[in-house]
Amino acid sequence: MQATILDGKATAAAIRERIGQDVTRWMQSGGAVPCLTAILVGDDPASQVYVRNKHRACQQVGIDGRVERLPAETGQAELLELVRRLNADPEVHGILVQLPLPQADDPAARIDPREVLDAIDPAKDVDAFSPVNVGLISQDRPRFLPCTPQGIVRLLAHYGLRTAGRRVVVIGRSDIVGKPIAMMLASKDGVCGPDYANATVTLAHSRSSDLPSITREADILIAAVGRPELIRGDWIRPGAVVIDVGINRVGDRLVGDVAFDEAVAVASAVTPVPGGIGPLTIAMLLQNTLDAAKRSAGGQTV
Ligand code: GUN
């Protein structure tokens, strides 16, 4: 059997086209130009590429994308001051602090990412990293959904790959992907309806014993652990759906957390790396920014 390759690039392009139309309608009806401000501290090459891609994607759909660039030596107080200024700026609907933040050698000069993220107004927290937004997701009444997990659900829905009643195994317990996707797929009312929620979810991680026996139980396997090609073909149940969130640089190649060629021979559907979940993450950021602009016009503060 040869798996279907789930085309995240094409799916994201279709979603972005729809968001662009939505932005136009919103502004024609008198809405303010949705505005996303990204804060980029230091000169990490990967972060620069991510922020540039986000900025370009904003422009393509009519969102005002702004970037605040700060030197690597920026201190905690200065960064917090910028976040507070953006919180108070009514023109700015979404704020994103690109991670990772640089880590100074001197402990006294080190930025505490948690404190910076916590300072973002939850109503502008388009990454959905704040405790308020995480709490709302855990209570199945989300305001913002984090971009990568939301992208995963939308890709599954685009291909009609239902999760309700099925066994999902998530590998990786990060705040950005693993924990929120586990909560979202176990919830009753998913972002794409109950067919794409209501799963029986196992959250495994690097300390789980006998990972292959856990992953073989999965109807839908989501790998977000950050270990190049950890998941081999014989870890996958024949006919399973495999979602690979990993982006690992190995020499001059980008590889996922799944050994792609082996997965293709066993699974019924697989996401490639690159061109799988990555493009959807940015599309969801645009969606969250538009939602933030609409909510702010309605006077909602969370
Ligand atoms: N760095 C890697 N992924 C992300 C993300 O989703 N949001 C932010 N702000 N930084 C990241």
Coordinates of C-alpha atoms and ligand atoms in Angstrom, one line a residue:
M1 CA 0.0 0.0 0.0
Q2 CA 1.2 3.5 -0.8
A3 CA 0.0 6.2 1.6
T4 CA -1.7 9.4 0.4
I5 CA 0.6 12.3 0.9
L6 CA -1.3 15.0 2.8
D7 CA -0.5 18.3 1.0
G8 CA -0.2 21.0 3.6
K9 CA 1.0 23.5 1.2
A10 CA -2.0 23.3 -1.1
T11 CA -4.4 23.1 1.9
A12 CA -2.8 26.2 3.5
A13 CA -3.0 28.1 0.2
A14 CA -6.8 27.3 0.0
I15 CA -7.3 28.5 3.6
R16 CA -5.2 31.6 3.0
E17 CA -7.3 32.5 -0.1
R18 CA -10.4 32.2 2.0
I19 CA -8.9 34.4 4.8
G20 CA -7.9 37.0 2.3
Q21 CA -11.5 37.2 1.1
D22 CA -12.7 37.4 4.7
V23 CA -10.3 40.3 5.4
T24 CA -11.5 42.1 2.4
R25 CA -15.2 41.7 3.4
W26 CA -14.3 42.7 7.0
M27 CA -12.7 46.0 5.8
Q28 CA -15.4 46.7 3.3
S29 CA -17.9 46.5 6.1
G30 CA -15.9 49.2 8.0
G31 CA -13.6 47.0 10.1
A32 CA -10.1 48.2 11.0
V33 CA -7.2 46.7 9.1
P34 CA -6.2 43.6 11.1
C35 CA -2.7 44.1 12.4
L36 CA -0.1 41.6 13.7
T37 CA 3.1 42.7 15.3
A38 CA 5.9 40.2 15.6
I39 CA 8.8 40.9 18.1
L40 CA 12.1 39.4 17.0
V41 CA 15.0 39.6 19.4
G42 CA 18.5 38.8 18.2
D43 CA 19.6 37.3 14.9
D44 CA 18.8 33.6 15.1
P45 CA 18.7 32.7 11.4
A46 CA 15.8 30.3 11.6
S47 CA 13.7 32.9 13.6
Q48 CA 14.5 35.5 11.0
V49 CA 13.2 33.2 8.2
Y50 CA 10.0 32.4 10.2
V51 CA 9.3 36.0 10.9
R52 CA 9.9 37.0 7.3
N53 CA 7.5 34.3 6.2
K54 CA 4.9 35.4 8.6
H55 CA 5.3 39.0 7.5
R56 CA 4.9 38.1 3.8
A57 CA 1.9 35.9 4.5
C58 CA 0.2 38.9 6.3
Q59 CA 0.8 41.1 3.3
Q60 CA -0.7 38.6 0.9
V61 CA -4.0 38.5 2.7
G62 CA -4.3 42.2 3.5
I63 CA -3.2 42.0 7.1
D64 CA -0.9 44.8 8.4
G65 CA 2.2 42.8 9.4
R66 CA 4.7 44.7 11.5
V67 CA 8.0 43.6 12.9
E68 CA 9.8 45.0 16.0
R69 CA 13.4 44.0 15.7
L70 CA 15.5 44.2 18.9
P71 CA 19.2 43.5 19.4
A72 CA 20.2 40.2 21.1
E73 CA 21.4 42.2 24.2
T74 CA 17.9 43.5 24.9
G75 CA 17.1 43.2 28.5
Q76 CA 13.9 41.9 30.2
A77 CA 12.6 45.3 31.3
E78 CA 13.0 46.8 27.8
L79 CA 11.2 43.8 26.2
L80 CA 8.4 44.0 28.8
E81 CA 8.0 47.7 28.1
L82 CA 7.6 47.0 24.4
V83 CA 5.0 44.3 25.0
R84 CA 3.1 46.8 27.3
R85 CA 3.2 49.5 24.6
L86 CA 1.8 47.1 22.0
N87 CA -0.9 45.9 24.5
A88 CA -2.1 49.5 24.8
D89 CA -1.9 50.3 21.0
P90 CA -5.5 50.0 19.6
E91 CA -4.2 49.6 16.1
V92 CA -2.4 46.3 17.1
H93 CA -4.7 43.2 17.3
G94 CA -2.1 40.4 17.5
I95 CA 1.3 40.3 19.3
L96 CA 3.7 37.5 18.8
V97 CA 7.1 37.1 20.4
Q98 CA 9.2 34.8 18.2
L99 CA 10.8 32.0 20.2
P100 CA 13.4 31.1 21.2
L101 CA 14.5 34.3 22.9
P102 CA 18.3 34.7 23.0
Q103 CA 20.0 33.5 26.2
A104 CA 22.7 35.8 27.5
D105 CA 25.8 34.1 29.2
D106 CA 25.3 36.3 32.2
P107 CA 22.4 34.9 34.3
A108 CA 21.6 38.4 35.5
A109 CA 21.0 39.6 31.9
R110 CA 18.9 36.6 30.9
I111 CA 15.4 37.1 29.5
D112 CA 12.7 35.0 31.2
P113 CA 10.5 33.9 28.2
R114 CA 7.6 32.9 30.5
E115 CA 7.4 36.4 32.0
V116 CA 7.5 38.0 28.6
L117 CA 4.8 35.7 27.1
D118 CA 2.6 36.2 30.2
A119 CA 2.8 39.9 29.7
I120 CA 1.0 39.8 26.4
D121 CA -2.7 40.8 26.6
P122 CA -4.6 37.5 26.3
A123 CA -7.0 39.3 23.8
K124 CA -3.9 39.8 21.5
D125 CA -2.2 36.5 22.2
V126 CA -2.5 35.0 18.7
D127 CA -0.1 32.2 19.6
A128 CA -2.5 31.2 22.4
F129 CA 0.4 30.7 24.8
S130 CA -1.0 32.7 27.7
P131 CA -2.3 30.8 30.7
V132 CA -5.7 32.3 30.2
N133 CA -6.0 31.0 26.6
V134 CA -4.6 27.6 27.6
G135 CA -7.1 27.4 30.4
L136 CA -10.0 28.2 28.1
I137 CA -8.9 25.4 25.7
S138 CA -8.7 23.0 28.6
Q139 CA -12.3 23.9 29.5
D140 CA -13.4 23.3 25.9
R141 CA -14.4 27.0 25.4
P142 CA -11.4 28.3 23.4
R143 CA -10.9 31.9 22.2
F144 CA -7.6 31.4 20.4
L145 CA -6.3 28.0 19.4
P146 CA -2.5 27.6 19.0
C147 CA -1.5 27.7 15.4
T148 CA 0.2 24.4 14.8
P149 CA -2.4 22.2 16.6
Q150 CA -5.2 24.2 14.8
G151 CA -3.4 23.5 11.5
I152 CA -3.3 19.8 12.3
V153 CA -7.0 19.6 12.9
R154 CA -7.8 21.7 9.8
L155 CA -5.6 19.4 7.7
L156 CA -7.3 16.3 9.0
A157 CA -10.7 17.9 8.3
H158 CA -9.7 19.0 4.8
Y159 CA -9.0 15.3 4.0
G160 CA -12.0 14.0 5.9
L161 CA -9.8 12.0 8.3
R162 CA -12.2 11.9 11.3
T163 CA -10.8 11.5 14.8
A164 CA -14.1 10.9 16.8
G165 CA -13.9 7.6 18.6
R166 CA -10.5 6.8 17.2
R167 CA -7.2 6.2 19.0
V168 CA -4.8 9.1 18.7
V169 CA -1.2 8.9 20.0
V170 CA 0.6 12.2 20.4
I171 CA 4.4 12.0 21.0
G172 CA 5.8 15.1 22.6
R173 CA 4.4 17.1 25.5
S174 CA 5.4 20.6 24.5
D175 CA 3.3 23.6 25.4
I176 CA 3.2 24.7 21.7
V177 CA 2.1 21.4 20.1
G178 CA 1.8 18.2 22.2
K179 CA -0.3 19.3 25.2
P180 CA -2.7 21.5 23.3
I181 CA -3.3 19.1 20.4
A182 CA -4.0 16.3 23.0
M183 CA -6.6 18.6 24.7
M184 CA -8.2 19.7 21.5
L185 CA -8.6 16.2 20.0
A186 CA -10.0 14.8 23.3
S187 CA -12.5 17.7 23.6
K188 CA -16.2 17.4 22.6
D189 CA -16.5 20.4 20.3
G190 CA -13.6 20.7 17.9
V191 CA -12.6 23.7 15.9
C192 CA -13.8 21.7 12.8
G193 CA -16.8 20.1 14.6
P194 CA -17.2 17.0 16.8
D195 CA -16.0 14.6 14.0
Y196 CA -12.6 16.1 14.4
A197 CA -12.5 15.9 18.2
N198 CA -13.8 13.2 20.6
A199 CA -10.7 11.1 20.1
T200 CA -9.2 8.7 22.7
V201 CA -5.9 10.4 23.2
T202 CA -2.6 9.0 24.6
L203 CA 0.1 11.7 25.3
A204 CA 3.5 9.9 25.1
H205 CA 6.9 11.5 25.4
S206 CA 10.6 10.9 25.4
R207 CA 10.4 9.2 28.9
S208 CA 7.5 6.8 27.9
S209 CA 8.7 3.2 28.1
D210 CA 8.4 1.1 25.0
L211 CA 7.3 3.9 22.7
P212 CA 6.9 1.6 19.7
S213 CA 4.2 -0.5 21.4
I214 CA 2.3 2.7 22.2
T215 CA 2.6 4.1 18.7
R216 CA 1.4 0.9 17.1
E217 CA -1.9 1.3 18.9
A218 CA -2.6 4.6 17.1
D219 CA -5.2 5.1 14.3
I220 CA -3.8 8.6 14.1
L221 CA -0.2 9.2 15.1
I222 CA 1.1 12.7 15.8
A223 CA 4.8 13.1 16.1
A224 CA 6.0 16.3 17.8
V225 CA 9.1 15.3 19.7
G226 CA 11.9 17.0 17.8
R227 CA 14.0 13.8 17.1
P228 CA 15.0 13.3 13.5
E229 CA 13.3 10.2 12.0
L230 CA 12.7 8.6 15.4
I231 CA 9.5 7.0 14.3
R232 CA 10.3 4.0 12.0
G233 CA 8.0 2.1 9.7
D234 CA 7.5 -0.8 12.2
W235 CA 6.3 1.7 14.9
I236 CA 3.3 2.4 12.7
R237 CA 0.0 0.4 12.6
P238 CA -0.8 -0.6 9.0
G239 CA -3.3 1.9 7.6
A240 CA -2.7 4.6 10.3
V241 CA -2.7 8.3 9.6
V242 CA 0.7 9.9 10.4
I243 CA 1.1 13.6 11.1
D244 CA 4.7 14.7 11.4
V245 CA 5.2 18.0 13.1
G246 CA 9.0 17.7 13.5
I247 CA 11.3 20.0 11.5
N248 CA 14.9 18.9 12.1
R249 CA 18.0 20.0 10.2
V250 CA 20.3 17.0 9.5
G251 CA 23.3 18.2 7.4
D252 CA 21.7 20.2 4.6
R253 CA 18.4 18.3 4.7
L254 CA 15.2 19.0 6.6
V255 CA 13.7 15.9 8.1
G256 CA 10.7 15.2 10.3
D257 CA 10.3 13.0 13.4
V258 CA 9.1 10.2 11.1
A259 CA 11.2 8.1 8.7
F260 CA 9.1 9.3 5.7
D261 CA 9.9 6.6 3.2
E262 CA 9.2 3.8 5.7
A263 CA 5.9 5.5 6.8
V264 CA 4.7 5.8 3.2
A265 CA 4.9 2.1 2.8
V266 CA 2.8 1.3 5.9
A267 CA 0.4 4.2 6.6
S268 CA -2.7 5.2 4.8
A269 CA -1.8 8.9 4.9
V270 CA 1.3 10.8 5.8
T271 CA 2.4 14.5 6.0
P272 CA 5.7 15.3 4.3
V273 CA 8.4 17.5 5.8
P274 CA 8.7 20.2 4.5
G275 CA 5.3 21.0 3.0
G276 CA 3.1 19.3 5.6
I277 CA 2.0 21.0 8.8
G278 CA 4.5 23.9 8.5
P279 CA 2.5 26.0 6.0
L280 CA -0.7 25.5 8.0
T281 CA 0.8 27.0 11.1
I282 CA 1.2 30.4 9.3
A283 CA -2.3 30.2 7.9
M284 CA -3.7 29.8 11.4
L285 CA -1.8 32.8 12.6
L286 CA -3.5 34.9 10.0
Q287 CA -6.9 33.4 11.0
N288 CA -6.2 34.2 14.7
T289 CA -5.2 37.8 13.8
L290 CA -8.4 38.4 11.9
D291 CA -10.4 36.9 14.7
A292 CA -8.6 39.1 17.2
A293 CA -9.5 42.2 15.1
K294 CA -13.1 41.2 14.9
R295 CA -13.3 40.5 18.6
S296 CA -11.6 43.8 19.5
A297 CA -14.2 45.7 17.4
G298 CA -16.9 43.9 19.3
G299 CA -15.5 45.1 22.6
Q300 CA -14.4 41.7 23.8
T301 CA -11.4 41.8 26.0
V302 CA -10.5 38.1 26.2
Ligands
GUN1 N1 9.0 29.4 17.4 C1 8.7 28.2 16.9 N2 7.4 28.0 16.8 C2 6.8 29.2 17.2 C3 5.5 29.6 17.3 O1 4.5 28.9 17.0 N3 5.3 30.8 17.8 C4 6.3 31.6 18.2 N4 6.0 32.8 18.7 N5 7.6 31.3 18.1 C5 7.8 30.0 17.6

